[in-house]
């Protein structure tokens, strides 16, 4: 799990954009393309919630709260999944985590902070 690393978080004004990346090391993911990758987020005092996911086939799903604003994509050659976040709102403020899942294999990153504030 420590070999799955999120990056790209930071402070952005409402309406701004950020691109998060979830990168897997070669030692952890022998075949990155088979994993389902999911972005989750957790805000203070709230439950962890699903944000977006992408399957090995490239099928995507999004939480209703981010549909039309966020886009998840993957670059298997780079062992990386991206979350493009546009039109950010203060309600998007949270720690964002990525998860890689394939049957009995389940990995989590350490998270990256996203703060949307003016």
CSV table of N, CA, C and O in Angstrom, one decimal:
chain,number,residue,atom,x,y,z
A,1,UNK,N,0.8,-1.2,0.0
A,1,UNK,CA,0.0,0.0,0.0
A,1,UNK,C,0.9,1.3,0.0
A,1,UNK,O,0.5,2.3,-0.6
A,2,UNK,N,2.0,1.2,0.6
A,2,UNK,CA,2.9,2.4,0.7
A,2,UNK,C,3.5,2.7,-0.7
A,2,UNK,O,4.1,3.7,-0.8
A,3,UNK,N,3.4,1.8,-1.6
A,3,UNK,CA,3.9,2.0,-2.9
A,3,UNK,C,2.9,2.5,-3.9
A,3,UNK,O,3.1,2.5,-5.1
A,4,UNK,N,1.8,3.0,-3.4
A,4,UNK,CA,0.8,3.7,-4.2
A,4,UNK,C,0.8,5.2,-3.7
A,4,UNK,O,0.5,5.4,-2.5
A,5,UNK,N,1.1,6.1,-4.5
A,5,UNK,CA,1.3,7.5,-4.1
A,5,UNK,C,0.4,8.5,-4.9
A,5,UNK,O,0.4,8.5,-6.1
A,6,UNK,N,-0.3,9.3,-4.1
A,6,UNK,CA,-1.1,10.3,-4.7
A,6,UNK,C,-0.3,11.6,-4.7
A,6,UNK,O,0.5,11.9,-3.8
A,7,UNK,N,-0.6,12.5,-5.7
A,7,UNK,CA,0.0,13.8,-5.8
A,7,UNK,C,-0.9,14.7,-6.5
A,7,UNK,O,-1.9,14.3,-7.1
A,8,UNK,N,-0.6,16.0,-6.4
A,8,UNK,CA,-1.3,17.0,-7.2
A,8,UNK,C,-2.3,17.8,-6.4
A,8,UNK,O,-2.9,18.8,-6.9
A,9,UNK,N,-2.4,17.5,-5.1
A,9,UNK,CA,-3.3,18.3,-4.3
A,9,UNK,C,-2.7,19.7,-4.0
A,9,UNK,O,-1.6,20.0,-4.2
A,10,UNK,N,-3.6,20.5,-3.4
A,10,UNK,CA,-3.1,21.9,-3.0
A,10,UNK,C,-4.3,22.8,-2.7
A,10,UNK,O,-5.4,22.3,-2.6
A,11,UNK,N,-4.0,24.0,-2.7
A,11,UNK,CA,-5.0,25.1,-2.4
A,11,UNK,C,-5.4,25.7,-3.7
A,11,UNK,O,-4.6,26.2,-4.5
A,12,UNK,N,-6.7,25.8,-3.9
A,12,UNK,CA,-7.3,26.4,-5.2
A,12,UNK,C,-8.5,27.2,-4.8
A,12,UNK,O,-9.3,26.8,-3.9
A,13,UNK,N,-8.8,28.2,-5.6
A,13,UNK,CA,-10.0,29.0,-5.4
A,13,UNK,C,-11.2,28.3,-6.0
A,13,UNK,O,-11.1,27.5,-6.9
A,14,UNK,N,-12.4,28.6,-5.5
A,14,UNK,CA,-13.6,28.1,-6.1
A,14,UNK,C,-13.6,28.4,-7.6
A,14,UNK,O,-13.3,29.5,-8.1
A,15,UNK,N,-14.0,27.4,-8.4
A,15,UNK,CA,-14.0,27.5,-9.8
A,15,UNK,C,-12.7,27.1,-10.5
A,15,UNK,O,-12.7,27.0,-11.7
A,16,UNK,N,-11.7,26.9,-9.7
A,16,UNK,CA,-10.4,26.5,-10.3
A,16,UNK,C,-10.3,25.0,-10.6
A,16,UNK,O,-11.3,24.2,-10.4
A,17,UNK,N,-9.1,24.6,-11.0
A,17,UNK,CA,-8.9,23.2,-11.4
A,17,UNK,C,-7.7,22.6,-10.7
A,17,UNK,O,-6.7,23.3,-10.4
A,18,UNK,N,-7.7,21.3,-10.5
A,18,UNK,CA,-6.5,20.6,-10.1
A,18,UNK,C,-6.5,19.2,-10.8
A,18,UNK,O,-7.6,18.7,-11.2
A,19,UNK,N,-5.3,18.7,-11.0
A,19,UNK,CA,-5.2,17.3,-11.5
A,19,UNK,C,-4.5,16.5,-10.5
A,19,UNK,O,-3.3,16.7,-10.2
A,20,UNK,N,-5.1,15.5,-10.0
A,20,UNK,CA,-4.5,14.5,-9.1
A,20,UNK,C,-3.9,13.3,-9.8
A,20,UNK,O,-4.5,13.0,-10.9
A,21,UNK,N,-2.9,12.8,-9.3
A,21,UNK,CA,-2.3,11.6,-9.9
A,21,UNK,C,-2.1,10.5,-8.9
A,21,UNK,O,-1.8,10.8,-7.7
A,22,UNK,N,-2.3,9.3,-9.2
A,22,UNK,CA,-2.1,8.1,-8.4
A,22,UNK,C,-1.2,7.2,-9.1
A,22,UNK,O,-1.5,6.6,-10.2
A,23,UNK,N,0.1,7.1,-8.6
A,23,UNK,CA,1.1,6.4,-9.3
A,23,UNK,C,1.5,5.1,-8.5
A,23,UNK,O,1.6,5.2,-7.3
A,24,UNK,N,1.6,4.0,-9.2
A,24,UNK,CA,1.9,2.7,-8.6
A,24,UNK,C,3.3,2.3,-9.0
A,24,UNK,O,3.7,2.5,-10.2
A,25,UNK,N,4.1,1.8,-8.1
A,25,UNK,CA,5.4,1.4,-8.4
A,25,UNK,C,5.4,0.0,-9.1
A,25,UNK,O,4.4,-0.8,-8.9
A,26,UNK,N,6.4,-0.3,-9.8
A,26,UNK,CA,6.5,-1.5,-10.6
A,26,UNK,C,6.5,-2.7,-9.6
A,26,UNK,O,6.0,-3.8,-9.9
A,27,UNK,N,7.2,-2.6,-8.5
A,27,UNK,CA,7.3,-3.7,-7.5
A,27,UNK,C,6.0,-4.1,-6.9
A,27,UNK,O,5.8,-5.2,-6.5
A,28,UNK,N,5.0,-3.2,-6.8
A,28,UNK,CA,3.7,-3.4,-6.3
A,28,UNK,C,2.7,-3.9,-7.3
A,28,UNK,O,1.9,-4.9,-7.0
A,29,UNK,N,2.8,-3.4,-8.5
A,29,UNK,CA,1.8,-3.7,-9.5
A,29,UNK,C,2.5,-4.3,-10.7
A,29,UNK,O,3.1,-3.6,-11.6
A,30,UNK,N,2.6,-5.6,-10.8
A,30,UNK,CA,3.2,-6.3,-11.9
A,30,UNK,C,2.4,-6.1,-13.2
A,30,UNK,O,3.1,-6.0,-14.3
A,31,UNK,N,1.1,-6.0,-13.1
A,31,UNK,CA,0.3,-5.7,-14.2
A,31,UNK,C,-0.8,-4.7,-13.8
A,31,UNK,O,-1.9,-5.0,-13.4
A,32,UNK,N,-0.4,-3.5,-14.0
A,32,UNK,CA,-1.2,-2.4,-13.5
A,32,UNK,C,-2.6,-2.3,-14.2
A,32,UNK,O,-3.6,-2.0,-13.6
A,33,UNK,N,-2.6,-2.7,-15.4
A,33,UNK,CA,-3.8,-2.6,-16.2
A,33,UNK,C,-5.0,-3.4,-15.7
A,33,UNK,O,-6.2,-3.1,-16.0
A,34,UNK,N,-4.7,-4.5,-14.9
A,34,UNK,CA,-5.8,-5.3,-14.4
A,34,UNK,C,-6.5,-4.7,-13.2
A,34,UNK,O,-7.6,-5.2,-12.8
A,35,UNK,N,-6.0,-3.7,-12.5
A,35,UNK,CA,-6.5,-3.2,-11.3
A,35,UNK,C,-7.7,-2.2,-11.6
A,35,UNK,O,-7.6,-1.4,-12.5
A,36,UNK,N,-8.7,-2.3,-10.7
A,36,UNK,CA,-9.7,-1.2,-10.7
A,36,UNK,C,-9.2,-0.1,-9.8
A,36,UNK,O,-8.8,-0.4,-8.6
A,37,UNK,N,-9.2,1.1,-10.2
A,37,UNK,CA,-8.7,2.2,-9.5
A,37,UNK,C,-9.9,3.1,-9.1
A,37,UNK,O,-10.7,3.5,-9.9
A,38,UNK,N,-9.9,3.5,-7.8
A,38,UNK,CA,-11.0,4.3,-7.3
A,38,UNK,C,-10.4,5.4,-6.5
A,38,UNK,O,-9.5,5.2,-5.6
A,39,UNK,N,-10.9,6.6,-6.7
A,39,UNK,CA,-10.6,7.8,-5.9
A,39,UNK,C,-11.7,7.9,-4.8
A,39,UNK,O,-12.9,7.9,-5.1
A,40,UNK,N,-11.3,8.1,-3.6
A,40,UNK,CA,-12.1,8.4,-2.5
A,40,UNK,C,-11.7,9.7,-1.9
A,40,UNK,O,-10.6,10.2,-2.1
A,41,UNK,N,-12.6,10.3,-1.1
A,41,UNK,CA,-12.2,11.5,-0.3
A,41,UNK,C,-12.9,11.5,1.0
A,41,UNK,O,-13.9,10.8,1.2
A,42,UNK,N,-12.3,12.1,2.0
A,42,UNK,CA,-12.8,12.2,3.3
A,42,UNK,C,-12.6,13.6,3.8
A,42,UNK,O,-11.4,14.1,3.9
A,43,UNK,N,-13.7,14.3,4.2
A,43,UNK,CA,-13.6,15.6,4.8
A,43,UNK,C,-13.7,15.5,6.3
A,43,UNK,O,-14.3,14.5,6.8
A,44,UNK,N,-13.3,16.5,7.0
A,44,UNK,CA,-13.4,16.4,8.5
A,44,UNK,C,-14.8,16.2,8.9
A,44,UNK,O,-15.7,16.9,8.5
A,45,UNK,N,-15.0,15.3,9.8
A,45,UNK,CA,-16.3,15.0,10.4
A,45,UNK,C,-17.3,14.3,9.4
A,45,UNK,O,-18.4,14.1,9.8
A,46,UNK,N,-16.8,13.8,8.3
A,46,UNK,CA,-17.6,13.1,7.4
A,46,UNK,C,-17.1,11.7,7.1
A,46,UNK,O,-15.9,11.5,7.3
A,47,UNK,N,-18.0,10.9,6.6
A,47,UNK,CA,-17.6,9.6,6.2
A,47,UNK,C,-16.8,9.6,4.8
A,47,UNK,O,-16.9,10.5,4.0
A,48,UNK,N,-15.9,8.6,4.7
A,48,UNK,CA,-15.2,8.5,3.4
A,48,UNK,C,-16.2,8.2,2.3
A,48,UNK,O,-17.1,7.4,2.5
A,49,UNK,N,-16.1,8.9,1.2
A,49,UNK,CA,-17.0,8.7,0.1
A,49,UNK,C,-16.3,8.4,-1.2
A,49,UNK,O,-15.2,8.9,-1.5
A,50,UNK,N,-16.9,7.6,-2.1
A,50,UNK,CA,-16.4,7.4,-3.4
A,50,UNK,C,-16.5,8.6,-4.3
A,50,UNK,O,-17.6,9.3,-4.3
A,51,UNK,N,-15.5,8.9,-5.0
A,51,UNK,CA,-15.5,10.1,-5.9
A,51,UNK,C,-15.6,9.6,-7.3
A,51,UNK,O,-16.5,10.1,-8.1
A,52,UNK,N,-14.7,8.7,-7.8
A,52,UNK,CA,-14.7,8.3,-9.1
A,52,UNK,C,-13.9,7.0,-9.2
A,52,UNK,O,-13.0,6.7,-8.4
A,53,UNK,N,-14.3,6.1,-10.2
A,53,UNK,CA,-13.6,4.9,-10.4
A,53,UNK,C,-13.4,4.6,-11.8
A,53,UNK,O,-14.1,5.1,-12.7
A,54,UNK,N,-12.4,3.7,-12.1
A,54,UNK,CA,-12.2,3.3,-13.5
A,54,UNK,C,-11.7,1.8,-13.4
A,54,UNK,O,-10.9,1.4,-12.7
A,55,UNK,N,-12.4,1.0,-14.3
A,55,UNK,CA,-12.1,-0.4,-14.3
A,55,UNK,C,-10.9,-0.7,-15.3
A,55,UNK,O,-10.4,0.2,-16.0
A,56,UNK,N,-10.5,-1.9,-15.3
A,56,UNK,CA,-9.5,-2.4,-16.2
A,56,UNK,C,-9.9,-2.2,-17.7
A,56,UNK,O,-9.0,-2.0,-18.5
A,57,UNK,N,-11.2,-2.2,-17.9
A,57,UNK,CA,-11.7,-2.0,-19.3
A,57,UNK,C,-11.9,-0.5,-19.7
A,57,UNK,O,-12.2,-0.2,-20.8
A,58,UNK,N,-11.6,0.4,-18.7
A,58,UNK,CA,-11.8,1.8,-18.9
A,58,UNK,C,-13.2,2.3,-18.6
A,58,UNK,O,-13.4,3.5,-18.9
A,59,UNK,N,-14.0,1.5,-18.1
A,59,UNK,CA,-15.4,2.0,-17.7
A,59,UNK,C,-15.2,2.9,-16.4
A,59,UNK,O,-14.5,2.6,-15.5
A,60,UNK,N,-15.9,4.0,-16.5
A,60,UNK,CA,-15.8,5.0,-15.4
A,60,UNK,C,-17.1,5.1,-14.6
A,60,UNK,O,-18.2,4.9,-15.2
A,61,UNK,N,-17.0,5.6,-13.4
A,61,UNK,CA,-18.2,5.9,-12.6
A,61,UNK,C,-17.9,7.1,-11.7
A,61,UNK,O,-16.7,7.2,-11.3
A,62,UNK,N,-18.9,7.9,-11.4
A,62,UNK,CA,-18.7,9.1,-10.6
A,62,UNK,C,-19.8,9.3,-9.6
A,62,UNK,O,-20.9,8.9,-9.8
A,63,UNK,N,-19.4,9.9,-8.5
A,63,UNK,CA,-20.4,10.3,-7.5
A,63,UNK,C,-21.2,11.4,-8.2
A,63,UNK,O,-20.8,12.2,-9.0
A,64,UNK,N,-22.5,11.4,-7.8
A,64,UNK,CA,-23.4,12.5,-8.4
A,64,UNK,C,-22.9,13.9,-8.2
A,64,UNK,O,-23.0,14.8,-9.0
A,65,UNK,N,-22.2,14.1,-7.0
A,65,UNK,CA,-21.8,15.4,-6.7
A,65,UNK,C,-20.6,15.9,-7.6
A,65,UNK,O,-20.4,17.1,-7.6
A,66,UNK,N,-20.0,15.0,-8.3
A,66,UNK,CA,-18.8,15.5,-9.1
A,66,UNK,C,-19.1,15.2,-10.6
A,66,UNK,O,-18.2,15.6,-11.4
A,67,UNK,N,-20.2,14.6,-11.0
A,67,UNK,CA,-20.4,14.4,-12.4
A,67,UNK,C,-20.5,15.7,-13.2
A,67,UNK,O,-21.0,16.7,-12.8
A,68,UNK,N,-19.8,15.6,-14.3
A,68,UNK,CA,-19.7,16.8,-15.2
A,68,UNK,C,-18.6,17.7,-14.8
A,68,UNK,O,-18.2,18.6,-15.6
A,69,UNK,N,-17.9,17.5,-13.7
A,69,UNK,CA,-16.8,18.4,-13.3
A,69,UNK,C,-15.5,17.6,-13.2
A,69,UNK,O,-14.5,18.2,-13.5
A,70,UNK,N,-15.6,16.3,-12.8
A,70,UNK,CA,-14.4,15.5,-12.6
A,70,UNK,C,-14.3,14.5,-13.7
A,70,UNK,O,-15.3,14.0,-14.2
A,71,UNK,N,-13.0,14.2,-14.1
A,71,UNK,CA,-12.8,13.1,-15.1
A,71,UNK,C,-11.7,12.2,-14.6
A,71,UNK,O,-10.6,12.7,-14.3
A,72,UNK,N,-11.9,10.9,-14.6
A,72,UNK,CA,-10.9,10.0,-14.2
A,72,UNK,C,-10.4,9.3,-15.5
A,72,UNK,O,-11.2,9.0,-16.4
A,73,UNK,N,-9.1,9.1,-15.5
A,73,UNK,CA,-8.5,8.5,-16.7
A,73,UNK,C,-7.3,7.7,-16.2
A,73,UNK,O,-6.8,7.9,-15.1
A,74,UNK,N,-6.8,6.8,-17.1
A,74,UNK,CA,-5.6,6.0,-16.7
A,74,UNK,C,-4.6,5.9,-17.9
A,74,UNK,O,-5.0,5.9,-19.0
A,75,UNK,N,-3.4,5.9,-17.5
A,75,UNK,CA,-2.3,5.7,-18.4
A,75,UNK,C,-1.5,4.5,-17.9
A,75,UNK,O,-0.6,4.6,-17.1
A,76,UNK,N,-1.8,3.3,-18.5
A,76,UNK,CA,-1.2,2.1,-18.0
A,76,UNK,C,0.3,2.0,-18.2
A,76,UNK,O,1.0,1.4,-17.5
A,77,UNK,N,0.7,2.7,-19.3
A,77,UNK,CA,2.1,2.7,-19.6
A,77,UNK,C,2.9,3.4,-18.5
A,77,UNK,O,4.1,3.1,-18.3
A,78,UNK,N,2.3,4.4,-17.9
A,78,UNK,CA,2.9,5.1,-16.8
A,78,UNK,C,2.5,4.6,-15.4
A,78,UNK,O,3.0,5.2,-14.4
A,79,UNK,N,1.7,3.6,-15.3
A,79,UNK,CA,1.2,3.0,-14.1
A,79,UNK,C,0.6,4.1,-13.2
A,79,UNK,O,0.8,4.2,-12.0
A,80,UNK,N,-0.2,4.9,-13.9
A,80,UNK,CA,-0.8,6.1,-13.2
A,80,UNK,C,-2.2,6.3,-13.6
A,80,UNK,O,-2.6,6.1,-14.8
A,81,UNK,N,-3.0,6.7,-12.6
A,81,UNK,CA,-4.4,7.1,-12.9
A,81,UNK,C,-4.5,8.6,-12.5
A,81,UNK,O,-3.9,9.0,-11.5
A,82,UNK,N,-5.3,9.3,-13.2
A,82,UNK,CA,-5.5,10.8,-13.0
A,82,UNK,C,-6.9,11.1,-12.6
A,82,UNK,O,-7.8,10.4,-13.1
A,83,UNK,N,-7.0,12.1,-11.9
A,83,UNK,CA,-8.4,12.7,-11.6
A,83,UNK,C,-8.3,14.2,-11.9
A,83,UNK,O,-7.7,15.0,-11.2
A,84,UNK,N,-8.9,14.6,-13.1
A,84,UNK,CA,-9.0,16.0,-13.4
A,84,UNK,C,-10.2,16.6,-12.8
A,84,UNK,O,-11.3,16.1,-13.0
A,85,UNK,N,-10.0,17.6,-12.0
A,85,UNK,CA,-11.0,18.2,-11.2
A,85,UNK,C,-11.2,19.7,-11.7
A,85,UNK,O,-10.3,20.5,-11.5
A,86,UNK,N,-12.3,20.0,-12.3
A,86,UNK,CA,-12.7,21.3,-12.8
A,86,UNK,C,-13.8,21.9,-12.0
A,86,UNK,O,-14.6,21.1,-11.3
A,87,UNK,N,-14.0,23.2,-12.1
A,87,UNK,CA,-15.1,23.9,-11.4
A,87,UNK,C,-15.2,23.5,-10.0
A,87,UNK,O,-16.3,23.2,-9.4
A,88,UNK,N,-14.1,23.5,-9.3
A,88,UNK,CA,-14.0,23.1,-7.9
A,88,UNK,C,-14.8,24.0,-7.0
A,88,UNK,O,-14.9,25.2,-7.2
A,89,UNK,N,-15.4,23.3,-6.0
A,89,UNK,CA,-16.3,24.0,-5.0
A,89,UNK,C,-15.7,23.8,-3.6
A,89,UNK,O,-15.0,22.8,-3.4
A,90,UNK,N,-16.0,24.6,-2.7
A,90,UNK,CA,-15.6,24.4,-1.3
A,90,UNK,C,-15.9,23.1,-0.7
A,90,UNK,O,-15.2,22.5,0.1
A,91,UNK,N,-17.1,22.5,-1.2
A,91,UNK,CA,-17.5,21.2,-0.7
A,91,UNK,C,-16.6,20.1,-1.2
A,91,UNK,O,-16.7,19.0,-0.7
A,92,UNK,N,-15.7,20.4,-2.1
A,92,UNK,CA,-14.8,19.4,-2.6
A,92,UNK,C,-13.5,19.3,-1.7
A,92,UNK,O,-12.7,18.4,-1.9
A,93,UNK,N,-13.4,20.1,-0.7
A,93,UNK,CA,-12.3,20.1,0.2
A,93,UNK,C,-12.3,18.8,1.0
A,93,UNK,O,-13.3,18.4,1.6
A,94,UNK,N,-11.2,18.1,0.9
A,94,UNK,CA,-11.0,16.8,1.6
A,94,UNK,C,-9.6,16.3,1.3
A,94,UNK,O,-8.9,16.8,0.5
A,95,UNK,N,-9.3,15.2,2.0
A,95,UNK,CA,-8.1,14.4,1.7
A,95,UNK,C,-8.6,13.4,0.6
A,95,UNK,O,-9.5,12.6,0.9
A,96,UNK,N,-7.9,13.3,-0.5
A,96,UNK,CA,-8.2,12.4,-1.5
A,96,UNK,C,-7.3,11.2,-1.5
A,96,UNK,O,-6.1,11.4,-1.5
A,97,UNK,N,-7.9,10.0,-1.6
A,97,UNK,CA,-7.1,8.8,-1.6
A,97,UNK,C,-7.4,8.0,-2.8
A,97,UNK,O,-8.5,8.0,-3.3
A,98,UNK,N,-6.4,7.3,-3.3
A,98,UNK,CA,-6.6,6.3,-4.4
A,98,UNK,C,-6.5,4.9,-3.9
A,98,UNK,O,-5.7,4.6,-2.9
A,99,UNK,N,-7.3,4.0,-4.4
A,99,UNK,CA,-7.3,2.6,-4.1
A,99,UNK,C,-7.2,1.8,-5.4
A,99,UNK,O,-7.8,2.1,-6.4
A,100,UNK,N,-6.3,0.8,-5.3
A,100,UNK,CA,-6.2,-0.2,-6.4
A,100,UNK,C,-6.6,-1.5,-5.9
A,100,UNK,O,-6.1,-2.0,-4.9
A,101,UNK,N,-7.5,-2.1,-6.7
A,101,UNK,CA,-8.1,-3.4,-6.2
A,101,UNK,C,-8.1,-4.4,-7.4
A,101,UNK,O,-8.5,-4.1,-8.5
A,102,UNK,N,-7.7,-5.6,-7.0
A,102,UNK,CA,-7.8,-6.7,-7.9
A,102,UNK,C,-7.9,-8.0,-7.1
A,102,UNK,O,-6.9,-8.5,-6.6
A,103,UNK,N,-9.1,-8.5,-7.0
A,103,UNK,CA,-9.4,-9.7,-6.2
A,103,UNK,C,-8.8,-9.5,-4.8
A,103,UNK,O,-9.3,-8.7,-4.0
A,104,UNK,N,-7.9,-10.4,-4.4
A,104,UNK,CA,-7.3,-10.3,-3.0
A,104,UNK,C,-6.3,-9.2,-2.8
A,104,UNK,O,-5.9,-9.0,-1.7
A,105,UNK,N,-6.0,-8.5,-3.9
A,105,UNK,CA,-5.0,-7.4,-3.8
A,105,UNK,C,-5.7,-6.1,-3.6
A,105,UNK,O,-6.6,-5.7,-4.4
A,106,UNK,N,-5.4,-5.3,-2.6
A,106,UNK,CA,-6.1,-4.1,-2.2
A,106,UNK,C,-5.0,-3.1,-1.6
A,106,UNK,O,-4.5,-3.4,-0.5
A,107,UNK,N,-4.8,-2.1,-2.3
A,107,UNK,CA,-3.8,-1.1,-2.0
A,107,UNK,C,-4.3,0.3,-1.8
A,107,UNK,O,-5.3,0.7,-2.5
A,108,UNK,N,-3.8,1.0,-0.9
A,108,UNK,CA,-4.2,2.4,-0.6
A,108,UNK,C,-3.0,3.3,-0.6
A,108,UNK,O,-1.9,2.9,-0.1
A,109,UNK,N,-3.2,4.5,-1.1
A,109,UNK,CA,-2.1,5.5,-0.9
A,109,UNK,C,-2.3,6.3,0.4
A,109,UNK,O,-3.2,6.0,1.2
A,110,UNK,N,-1.4,7.2,0.6
A,110,UNK,CA,-1.4,8.0,1.8
A,110,UNK,C,-2.3,9.2,1.8
A,110,UNK,O,-2.6,9.8,2.8
A,111,UNK,N,-2.8,9.6,0.6
A,111,UNK,CA,-3.7,10.7,0.5
A,111,UNK,C,-3.0,12.0,0.1
A,111,UNK,O,-1.9,12.2,0.4
A,112,UNK,N,-3.8,12.9,-0.5
A,112,UNK,CA,-3.3,14.2,-0.8
A,112,UNK,C,-4.4,15.2,-0.5
A,112,UNK,O,-5.6,15.0,-0.8
A,113,UNK,N,-4.1,16.3,0.1
A,113,UNK,CA,-5.0,17.3,0.6
A,113,UNK,C,-5.4,18.2,-0.6
A,113,UNK,O,-4.6,18.8,-1.3
A,114,UNK,N,-6.7,18.4,-0.7
A,114,UNK,CA,-7.3,19.3,-1.6
A,114,UNK,C,-8.1,20.3,-0.8
A,114,UNK,O,-9.0,19.9,-0.1
A,115,UNK,N,-7.8,21.6,-0.9
A,115,UNK,CA,-8.5,22.6,-0.2
A,115,UNK,C,-9.0,23.7,-1.3
A,115,UNK,O,-8.2,24.2,-2.0
A,116,UNK,N,-10.3,23.9,-1.3
A,116,UNK,CA,-11.0,24.8,-2.2
A,116,UNK,C,-11.5,26.0,-1.3
A,116,UNK,O,-12.5,25.8,-0.6
A,117,UNK,N,-10.9,27.1,-1.4
A,117,UNK,CA,-11.2,28.2,-0.6
A,117,UNK,C,-10.8,29.5,-1.3
A,117,UNK,O,-9.8,29.6,-1.9
A,118,UNK,N,-11.5,30.6,-1.0
A,118,UNK,CA,-11.2,31.9,-1.5
A,118,UNK,C,-10.5,32.7,-0.4
A,118,UNK,O,-10.0,33.8,-0.6
